[in-house]
Tab-separated table of C-alpha atoms and ligand atoms in Angstrom:
chain	number	residue	atom	x	y	z
A	1152	MET	CA	-40.781	-0.204	-42.209
A	1153	ALA	CA	-40.833	-2.720	-39.451
A	1154	GLU	CA	-40.066	-2.601	-35.447
A	1155	ILE	CA	-36.809	-3.683	-35.155
A	1156	GLY	CA	-35.165	-4.668	-31.806
A	1157	HIS	CA	-33.505	-7.913	-30.190
A	1158	ASP	CA	-36.449	-9.091	-28.089
A	1159	ILE	CA	-36.967	-12.820	-28.520
A	1160	ASN	CA	-39.930	-12.773	-26.362
A	1161	HIS	CA	-42.101	-10.221	-28.994
A	1162	ALA	CA	-40.487	-12.493	-31.770
A	1163	LYS	CA	-41.959	-15.523	-30.420
A	1164	GLU	CA	-45.359	-14.384	-30.193
A	1165	VAL	CA	-45.776	-12.526	-33.431
A	1166	LEU	CA	-44.696	-16.289	-34.251
A	1167	GLU	CA	-46.949	-18.083	-32.070
A	1168	SER	CA	-49.936	-15.830	-33.230
A	1169	GLY	CA	-48.895	-16.437	-36.705
A	1170	GLY	CA	-46.929	-13.626	-37.841
A	1171	LEU	CA	-43.724	-12.729	-39.670
A	1172	VAL	CA	-40.080	-12.244	-38.561
A	1173	ALA	CA	-37.168	-11.962	-39.961
A	1174	ILE	CA	-33.933	-13.594	-38.105
A	1175	PRO	CA	-30.606	-13.745	-38.106
A	1176	THR	CA	-28.468	-16.324	-38.457
A	1177	GLU	CA	-24.745	-16.375	-39.326
A	1178	THR	CA	-25.360	-16.845	-42.970
A	1179	VAL	CA	-27.775	-14.476	-44.129
A	1180	TYR	CA	-31.155	-12.882	-42.665
A	1181	GLY	CA	-34.178	-14.898	-43.153
A	1182	LEU	CA	-37.818	-14.480	-43.062
A	1183	ALA	CA	-39.774	-16.498	-40.950
A	1184	GLY	CA	-42.527	-18.392	-39.657
A	1185	ASN	CA	-44.430	-21.695	-38.268
A	1186	ALA	CA	-43.154	-24.171	-40.950
A	1187	LEU	CA	-46.184	-26.400	-40.277
A	1188	ASP	CA	-48.823	-23.801	-40.817
A	1189	SER	CA	-49.802	-23.736	-44.506
A	1190	ALA	CA	-50.781	-20.160	-45.103
A	1191	VAL	CA	-48.532	-18.758	-42.993
A	1192	VAL	CA	-46.019	-20.577	-45.041
A	1193	THR	CA	-48.118	-18.841	-48.186
A	1194	ASN	CA	-47.493	-15.766	-46.456
A	1195	ILE	CA	-43.741	-16.025	-46.791
A	1196	PHE	CA	-43.878	-16.978	-50.722
A	1197	ASN	CA	-45.902	-14.212	-51.333
A	1198	ALA	CA	-43.969	-11.525	-48.990
A	1199	LYS	CA	-41.316	-12.520	-51.009
A	1200	LYS	CA	-42.568	-12.789	-54.644
A	1201	ARG	CA	-41.318	-15.889	-54.632
A	1202	PRO	CA	-42.176	-18.631	-56.994
A	1203	SER	CA	-43.447	-21.745	-55.542
A	1204	PHE	CA	-41.692	-24.529	-57.051
A	1205	ASP	CA	-38.802	-23.016	-55.121
A	1206	PRO	CA	-39.046	-25.091	-51.655
A	1207	LEU	CA	-38.222	-23.483	-48.582
A	1208	ILE	CA	-35.547	-24.795	-46.201
A	1209	VAL	CA	-36.794	-25.383	-42.340
A	1210	HIS	CA	-34.650	-24.210	-39.566
A	1211	VAL	CA	-34.787	-26.414	-35.967
A	1212	SER	CA	-32.927	-26.201	-32.724
A	1213	SER	CA	-30.838	-28.994	-32.866
A	1214	LEU	CA	-30.517	-32.593	-34.906
A	1215	ASP	CA	-33.006	-34.353	-32.546
A	1216	GLN	CA	-35.798	-31.817	-33.483
A	1217	ALA	CA	-34.536	-32.588	-37.116
A	1218	LYS	CA	-35.763	-36.189	-36.870
A	1219	GLU	CA	-39.061	-35.368	-35.446
A	1220	PHE	CA	-39.568	-34.618	-39.267
A	1221	VAL	CA	-38.155	-36.879	-41.580
A	1222	LEU	CA	-38.202	-40.544	-42.378
A	1223	GLU	CA	-34.709	-41.254	-42.249
A	1224	VAL	CA	-31.242	-39.517	-41.485
A	1225	PRO	CA	-28.765	-41.183	-43.654
A	1226	LYS	CA	-25.054	-42.480	-42.303
A	1227	GLU	CA	-23.553	-39.468	-43.933
A	1228	ALA	CA	-26.240	-36.484	-43.605
A	1229	GLU	CA	-25.933	-37.715	-39.791
A	1230	ALA	CA	-22.320	-37.010	-39.570
A	1231	LEU	CA	-22.689	-33.813	-41.292
A	1232	ALA	CA	-24.947	-32.797	-38.875
A	1233	SER	CA	-22.980	-33.549	-36.090
A	1234	ARG	CA	-20.125	-32.292	-37.449
A	1235	PHE	CA	-21.367	-28.662	-38.639
A	1236	TRP	CA	-24.322	-28.391	-37.134
A	1237	PRO	CA	-24.962	-25.331	-36.101
A	1238	GLY	CA	-23.726	-23.515	-38.491
A	1239	PRO	CA	-23.972	-23.359	-42.181
A	1240	LEU	CA	-24.685	-27.132	-43.463
A	1241	THR	CA	-28.632	-27.690	-45.165
A	1242	ILE	CA	-29.071	-31.629	-45.794
A	1243	LEU	CA	-31.845	-32.375	-47.422
A	1244	LEU	CA	-33.971	-35.679	-45.972
A	1245	LYS	CA	-37.189	-37.672	-46.723
A	1246	ARG	CA	-39.564	-35.577	-45.158
A	1247	LYS	CA	-42.473	-36.807	-43.449
A	1248	SER	CA	-45.982	-35.820	-43.802
A	1249	SER	CA	-46.140	-33.404	-41.111
A	1250	ILE	CA	-44.330	-30.904	-42.808
A	1251	PRO	CA	-46.798	-29.333	-45.643
A	1252	ASP	CA	-46.166	-29.692	-49.285
A	1253	ILE	CA	-46.523	-26.080	-49.589
A	1254	VAL	CA	-42.465	-25.550	-47.345
A	1255	THR	CA	-41.177	-28.424	-50.228
A	1256	SER	CA	-43.237	-27.322	-53.338
A	1257	GLY	CA	-44.383	-31.253	-53.287
A	1258	LEU	CA	-40.915	-33.057	-53.009
A	1259	ASP	CA	-40.675	-35.649	-50.997
A	1260	THR	CA	-37.722	-34.336	-49.387
A	1261	VAL	CA	-37.108	-31.512	-46.897
A	1262	ALA	CA	-34.189	-29.040	-46.342
A	1263	ILE	CA	-33.252	-28.680	-43.312
A	1264	ARG	CA	-30.600	-26.809	-41.220
A	1265	VAL	CA	-29.600	-25.678	-37.430
A	1266	PRO	CA	-28.539	-22.292	-37.996
A	1267	ALA	CA	-25.708	-20.869	-35.925
A	1268	HIS	CA	-26.773	-17.633	-33.925
A	1269	GLY	CA	-27.526	-16.916	-30.317
A	1270	LEU	CA	-30.650	-14.985	-30.587
A	1271	THR	CA	-32.252	-17.603	-33.256
A	1272	HIS	CA	-30.941	-20.713	-31.304
A	1273	GLN	CA	-32.865	-19.259	-28.206
A	1274	LEU	CA	-36.194	-18.550	-30.285
A	1275	LEU	CA	-35.882	-21.483	-32.129
A	1276	LYS	CA	-35.868	-23.560	-29.020
A	1277	SER	CA	-38.335	-21.697	-27.104
A	1278	LEU	CA	-40.743	-22.352	-30.147
A	1279	ASP	CA	-43.033	-26.153	-30.069
A	1280	PHE	CA	-42.435	-25.569	-34.520
A	1281	PRO	CA	-39.785	-25.465	-36.501
A	1282	LEU	CA	-39.184	-21.564	-38.532
A	1283	ALA	CA	-39.583	-22.176	-42.453
A	1284	ALA	CA	-36.957	-19.031	-43.736
A	1285	PRO	CA	-36.091	-18.596	-47.036
A	1286	SER	CA	-33.462	-15.124	-47.449
A	1287	ALA	CA	-35.426	-12.228	-46.445
A	1288	ASN	CA	-34.245	-10.636	-49.863
A	1289	PRO	CA	-36.998	-9.859	-52.607
A	1290	PHE	CA	-36.640	-13.293	-55.199
A	1291	GLY	CA	-33.760	-13.050	-57.337
A	1292	TYR	CA	-32.351	-9.879	-55.389
A	1293	VAL	CA	-28.999	-10.033	-53.237
A	1294	SER	CA	-29.262	-11.715	-49.894
A	1295	PRO	CA	-29.537	-9.013	-46.468
A	1296	THR	CA	-26.816	-9.817	-44.521
A	1297	THR	CA	-27.805	-6.821	-41.870
A	1298	ALA	CA	-31.535	-6.029	-40.458
A	1299	SER	CA	-31.276	-2.850	-42.242
A	1300	HIS	CA	-30.610	-4.443	-45.569
A	1301	VAL	CA	-34.151	-6.454	-44.610
A	1302	ASP	CA	-36.255	-3.135	-43.527
A	1303	GLN	CA	-34.839	-1.466	-46.589
A	1304	GLN	CA	-36.405	-4.017	-48.883
A	1305	LEU	CA	-39.168	-5.972	-47.140
A	1306	GLY	CA	-39.824	-4.197	-43.967
A	1307	HIS	CA	-43.398	-3.302	-44.857
A	1308	GLU	CA	-44.066	-7.329	-45.073
A	1309	VAL	CA	-42.385	-8.434	-41.975
A	1310	ASP	CA	-44.000	-8.225	-38.293
A	1311	TYR	CA	-40.780	-7.424	-36.758
A	1312	ILE	CA	-36.988	-7.897	-37.713
A	1313	LEU	CA	-35.159	-9.898	-34.724
A	1314	ASP	CA	-31.792	-7.682	-35.170
A	1315	GLY	CA	-28.714	-9.900	-34.079
A	1316	GLY	CA	-26.006	-7.649	-36.534
A	1317	PRO	CA	-24.075	-8.491	-39.267
A	1318	CYS	CA	-24.313	-11.939	-40.586
A	1319	SER	CA	-20.407	-13.421	-39.409
A	1320	VAL	CA	-20.548	-15.650	-42.618
A	1321	GLY	CA	-22.267	-13.506	-45.004
A	1322	ILE	CA	-23.243	-16.245	-47.349
A	1323	GLU	CA	-26.023	-18.865	-47.531
A	1324	SER	CA	-25.919	-22.626	-46.582
A	1325	THR	CA	-24.266	-24.751	-48.881
A	1326	ILE	CA	-27.079	-27.763	-49.434
A	1327	VAL	CA	-26.171	-31.225	-49.555
A	1328	SER	CA	-28.039	-34.090	-51.019
A	1329	PHE	CA	-28.025	-37.818	-50.128
A	1330	GLU	CA	-30.382	-39.359	-53.363
A	1331	SER	CA	-27.711	-40.966	-55.162
A	1332	GLU	CA	-25.011	-42.884	-53.725
A	1333	MET	CA	-22.451	-40.392	-53.411
A	1334	PRO	CA	-23.659	-36.841	-51.884
A	1335	LYS	CA	-24.011	-34.241	-54.009
A	1336	VAL	CA	-23.414	-30.617	-53.091
A	1337	LEU	CA	-26.157	-28.628	-54.357
A	1338	ARG	CA	-25.597	-25.322	-53.444
A	1339	LEU	CA	-21.834	-24.146	-52.585
A	1340	GLY	CA	-22.437	-21.810	-49.676
A	1341	GLY	CA	-20.904	-21.309	-46.329
A	1342	LEU	CA	-19.286	-24.411	-45.511
A	1343	SER	CA	-16.282	-25.370	-47.710
A	1344	VAL	CA	-16.788	-28.729	-49.939
A	1345	GLU	CA	-13.116	-29.047	-48.381
A	1346	ASP	CA	-14.656	-29.378	-45.220
A	1347	ILE	CA	-16.932	-31.646	-45.833
A	1348	GLU	CA	-14.941	-34.157	-47.954
A	1349	GLU	CA	-13.056	-34.073	-44.840
A	1350	VAL	CA	-15.549	-35.546	-42.662
A	1351	ILE	CA	-17.610	-37.998	-45.192
A	1352	GLY	CA	-15.132	-38.266	-48.395
A	1353	GLU	CA	-15.115	-37.218	-51.965
A	1354	VAL	CA	-18.670	-35.646	-52.874
A	1355	GLU	CA	-20.043	-34.623	-56.015
A	1356	VAL	CA	-20.488	-30.967	-56.830
A	1357	ASN	CA	-23.809	-30.403	-59.298
A	1358	ILE	CA	-24.848	-27.280	-59.067
A	1359	HIS	CA	-26.359	-26.228	-61.972
A	1360	SER	CA	-27.411	-22.907	-63.808
A	1361	SER	CA	-30.329	-23.404	-65.855
A	1362	SER	CA	-33.926	-22.242	-65.455
A	1363	LYS	CA	-35.127	-25.787	-64.247
A	1364	PRO	CA	-32.307	-27.097	-61.593
A	1365	ASP	CA	-31.740	-29.849	-59.154
A	1366	ALA	CA	-32.341	-27.013	-56.202
A	1367	PRO	CA	-34.712	-25.116	-57.874
A	1368	GLY	CA	-33.896	-21.726	-56.755
A	1369	MET	CA	-30.610	-22.312	-58.580
A	1370	LEU	CA	-31.536	-20.393	-61.349
A	1371	LYS	CA	-29.394	-18.760	-63.468
A	1372	SER	CA	-29.249	-15.455	-62.785
A	1373	HIS	CA	-29.834	-15.009	-59.091
A	1374	TYR	CA	-28.261	-12.277	-56.417
A	1375	ALA	CA	-28.731	-9.568	-59.075
A	1376	PRO	CA	-27.875	-6.318	-58.344
A	1377	LYS	CA	-30.214	-4.113	-60.069
A	1378	THR	CA	-27.031	-1.791	-61.838
A	1379	GLU	CA	-25.536	-3.607	-64.512
A	1380	ILE	CA	-22.535	-6.182	-63.397
A	1381	VAL	CA	-20.268	-7.904	-66.280
A	1382	ILE	CA	-17.311	-9.559	-65.044
A	1383	SER	CA	-13.399	-7.963	-65.749
A	1384	ASP	CA	-12.521	-10.190	-68.516
A	1385	ASP	CA	-15.827	-9.508	-70.819
A	1386	LEU	CA	-15.091	-6.350	-70.670
A	1387	ASN	CA	-13.342	-4.040	-74.005
A	1388	PRO	CA	-10.158	-2.610	-72.725
A	1389	GLU	CA	-11.104	0.542	-73.688
A	1390	PHE	CA	-14.760	1.086	-72.380
A	1391	ARG	CA	-12.676	0.181	-68.807
A	1392	LYS	CA	-10.213	2.825	-69.368
A	1393	GLY	CA	-11.545	5.841	-67.526
A	1394	THR	CA	-14.798	5.309	-68.338
A	1395	LYS	CA	-17.027	7.467	-65.853
A	1396	GLY	CA	-19.839	6.109	-63.660
A	1397	MET	CA	-17.544	2.476	-63.106
A	1398	GLY	CA	-17.531	0.582	-59.717
A	1399	ALA	CA	-15.187	-2.413	-58.660
A	1400	LEU	CA	-15.933	-5.049	-56.268
A	1401	VAL	CA	-12.879	-6.352	-55.706
A	1402	PHE	CA	-11.251	-9.395	-53.630
A	1403	ASP	CA	-7.962	-8.005	-52.439
A	1404	GLU	CA	-6.542	-5.510	-55.389
A	1405	TYR	CA	-7.511	-2.904	-56.975
A	1406	PHE	CA	-8.676	-2.169	-60.552
A	1407	ASP	CA	-6.782	0.454	-62.626
A	1408	GLY	CA	-8.355	3.295	-63.975
A	1409	ILE	CA	-11.265	2.881	-62.020
A	1410	SER	CA	-10.794	5.755	-58.689
A	1411	LEU	CA	-10.716	4.300	-55.553
A	1412	GLU	CA	-13.887	5.464	-54.148
A	1413	ASN	CA	-15.698	3.690	-56.457
A	1414	GLN	CA	-14.586	0.433	-55.256
A	1415	PHE	CA	-15.256	-2.375	-53.110
A	1416	VAL	CA	-12.955	-4.259	-51.687
A	1417	LEU	CA	-14.129	-7.630	-50.287
A	1418	SER	CA	-10.432	-8.284	-47.730
A	1419	GLU	CA	-7.219	-6.118	-47.786
A	1420	THR	CA	-5.237	-9.055	-46.540
A	1421	GLY	CA	-7.067	-11.554	-48.521
A	1422	ASP	CA	-8.744	-14.026	-46.302
A	1423	MET	CA	-11.637	-15.697	-48.166
A	1424	ASN	CA	-14.066	-15.927	-44.667
A	1425	GLU	CA	-13.758	-12.209	-44.607
A	1426	ALA	CA	-14.494	-11.919	-48.373
A	1427	ALA	CA	-17.238	-14.430	-48.339
A	1428	SER	CA	-19.121	-11.979	-45.135
A	1429	ARG	CA	-18.477	-8.435	-47.318
A	1430	LEU	CA	-19.943	-9.894	-51.235
A	1431	PHE	CA	-23.502	-9.038	-50.471
A	1432	THR	CA	-22.146	-5.737	-48.131
A	1433	GLY	CA	-19.926	-5.242	-51.060
A	1434	LEU	CA	-23.015	-5.690	-53.989
A	1435	ARG	CA	-25.573	-3.366	-52.363
A	1436	THR	CA	-23.222	-0.526	-50.928
A	1437	LEU	CA	-22.134	-0.110	-55.121
A	1438	ASP	CA	-25.924	-1.068	-56.224
A	1439	GLN	CA	-27.042	2.061	-54.222
A	1440	ARG	CA	-24.302	4.324	-55.655
A	1441	PRO	CA	-26.600	6.293	-57.852
A	1442	ASP	CA	-23.416	7.497	-60.141
A	1443	ILE	CA	-21.985	4.045	-60.884
A	1444	THR	CA	-23.774	2.625	-63.264
A	1445	THR	CA	-21.733	-0.711	-64.127
A	1446	ILE	CA	-19.910	-2.589	-61.538
A	1447	VAL	CA	-17.243	-4.372	-63.343
A	1448	THR	CA	-15.676	-7.907	-60.878
A	1449	LYS	CA	-13.573	-10.198	-61.554
A	1450	PHE	CA	-13.335	-14.003	-59.795
A	1451	VAL	CA	-11.606	-14.784	-56.566
A	1452	PRO	CA	-9.254	-17.885	-56.462
A	1453	ASN	CA	-11.136	-21.129	-56.335
A	1454	ILE	CA	-10.816	-22.408	-52.916
A	1455	GLY	CA	-12.491	-22.506	-49.598
A	1456	LEU	CA	-15.649	-20.338	-49.731
A	1457	GLY	CA	-14.097	-18.863	-52.801
A	1458	ARG	CA	-16.349	-21.363	-54.858
A	1459	ALA	CA	-19.540	-20.218	-53.536
A	1460	ILE	CA	-18.670	-16.762	-53.931
A	1461	ASN	CA	-17.545	-17.568	-57.753
A	1462	ASP	CA	-21.001	-18.762	-57.944
A	1463	ARG	CA	-22.967	-15.796	-56.455
A	1464	ILE	CA	-20.714	-13.605	-58.650
A	1465	LYS	CA	-21.782	-15.842	-61.795
A	1466	ARG	CA	-25.356	-15.526	-61.009
A	1467	ALA	CA	-25.079	-11.886	-60.327
A	1468	THR	CA	-24.013	-11.395	-64.269
A	1469	ALA	CA	-25.863	-14.310	-65.607
A	1470	LYS	CA	-27.724	-11.998	-68.611
A	1471	GLU	CA	-31.038	-13.782	-67.781
B	23	TXA	O1	-28.174	-19.635	-45.394
B	23	TXA	C1	-29.407	-20.538	-46.050
B	23	TXA	O2	-29.447	-21.301	-46.218
B	23	TXA	C2	-30.413	-19.211	-45.730
B	23	TXA	C3	-30.837	-18.625	-44.187
B	23	TXA	C4	-32.038	-18.070	-43.587
B	23	TXA	O3	-31.123	-20.436	-43.245
B	23	TXA	N1	-31.663	-19.500	-46.355
B	23	TXA	C5	-31.531	-19.599	-47.302
B	23	TXA	O4	-33.212	-20.429	-47.862
B	23	TXA	O5	-30.735	-19.326	-48.546
B	23	TXA	P1	-33.428	-20.046	-49.514
B	23	TXA	O6	-34.450	-19.849	-49.270
B	23	TXA	O7	-33.147	-18.309	-50.094
B	23	TXA	O8	-32.460	-20.601	-50.300
B	23	TXA	C6	-33.114	-21.791	-50.051
B	23	TXA	C7	-32.630	-22.806	-51.328
B	23	TXA	C8	-33.205	-23.111	-52.419
B	23	TXA	O9	-32.365	-22.802	-53.908
B	23	TXA	C9	-34.418	-23.781	-52.948
B	23	TXA	O10	-34.628	-24.260	-54.001
B	23	TXA	C10	-33.555	-24.929	-51.917
B	23	TXA	O11	-33.024	-24.545	-50.802
B	23	TXA	N2	-34.176	-26.314	-51.318
B	23	TXA	C11	-34.676	-25.991	-50.394
B	23	TXA	N3	-35.575	-27.268	-50.454
B	23	TXA	C12	-35.007	-27.917	-51.311
B	23	TXA	C13	-35.497	-29.639	-51.662
B	23	TXA	N4	-36.447	-30.310	-50.987
B	23	TXA	N5	-34.672	-29.688	-52.509
B	23	TXA	C14	-33.581	-29.224	-53.572
B	23	TXA	N6	-33.794	-28.495	-52.896
B	23	TXA	C15	-34.125	-27.326	-52.071
B	24	MG	MG1	-32.640	-17.192	-50.955
């Protein structure tokens, strides 16, 4: 169990002395440390048991601060950052050598974003270095959207948890790359493709589900609860009927044949943003019920944040 509180000054002291602090953002909680200190970044990888080929996002307080660490900002990147920062957008830019190799797993681009959370924004402004922060979960598991999610799994690995309440967006940032002619979305996330295209026109959506994806963290199986989770279409209908031990993660309508107390509804009113904000809590809640042995779920409508939700559902239900 870690110390949990709202004390920005304490968080700052811990970070300045090379420690790790879990920080709230609008997307998910991050496991943060000084991005310019390789030894600290190594500790982040170790705490998460994250493979070293999977680079981290660098968090800054403004677009101006981001510019200190990159060689150039393409026009479209600047347009997106100006419009959506602070917010759930991560952009990949050519890095300067001040960003250590370990942060980017040796890639020549660095992932950067300005998170939209009051406490973390103040913290970032008070520090004279940026924060490297992956989601604060053990590698491969569901991302944390409350301080207590972090404490349950990584409490023993962090020096302090800055509690900023539940994350308002609840799903990780959207990652955009500008390496090819047309900007490319490498991870669907809390900023919808529709919103991005409104500002910079058409983008390519290129999210791999493979063991060697473009965004190295986009492995086929990720965000996975420990309990078996299946898409309802893949279920044998006989198996589903009245089966004990069955739980369900549903969008706005209950499943027939599964007791209501075993079902987690993402949004009673069918609000996609609310559904996104409750997705990881839903997965965790069902995962922690010892009487539930199989979770059944369904894809949501593929619009707005629905695309990112469906991406997480695909990875959570992937078999490898
Ligand atoms: O919302 C978020 O983005 C949260 C909060 C804490 O900011 N962070 C987060 O970090 O989701 P993480 O480490 O769980 O996911 C970062 C993703 C990984 O898939 C990683 O492979 C990708 O970003 N990434 C980082 N640097 C990259 C780079 N230079 N090129 C391609 N992908 C990169
Ligand atoms: Mg993650």
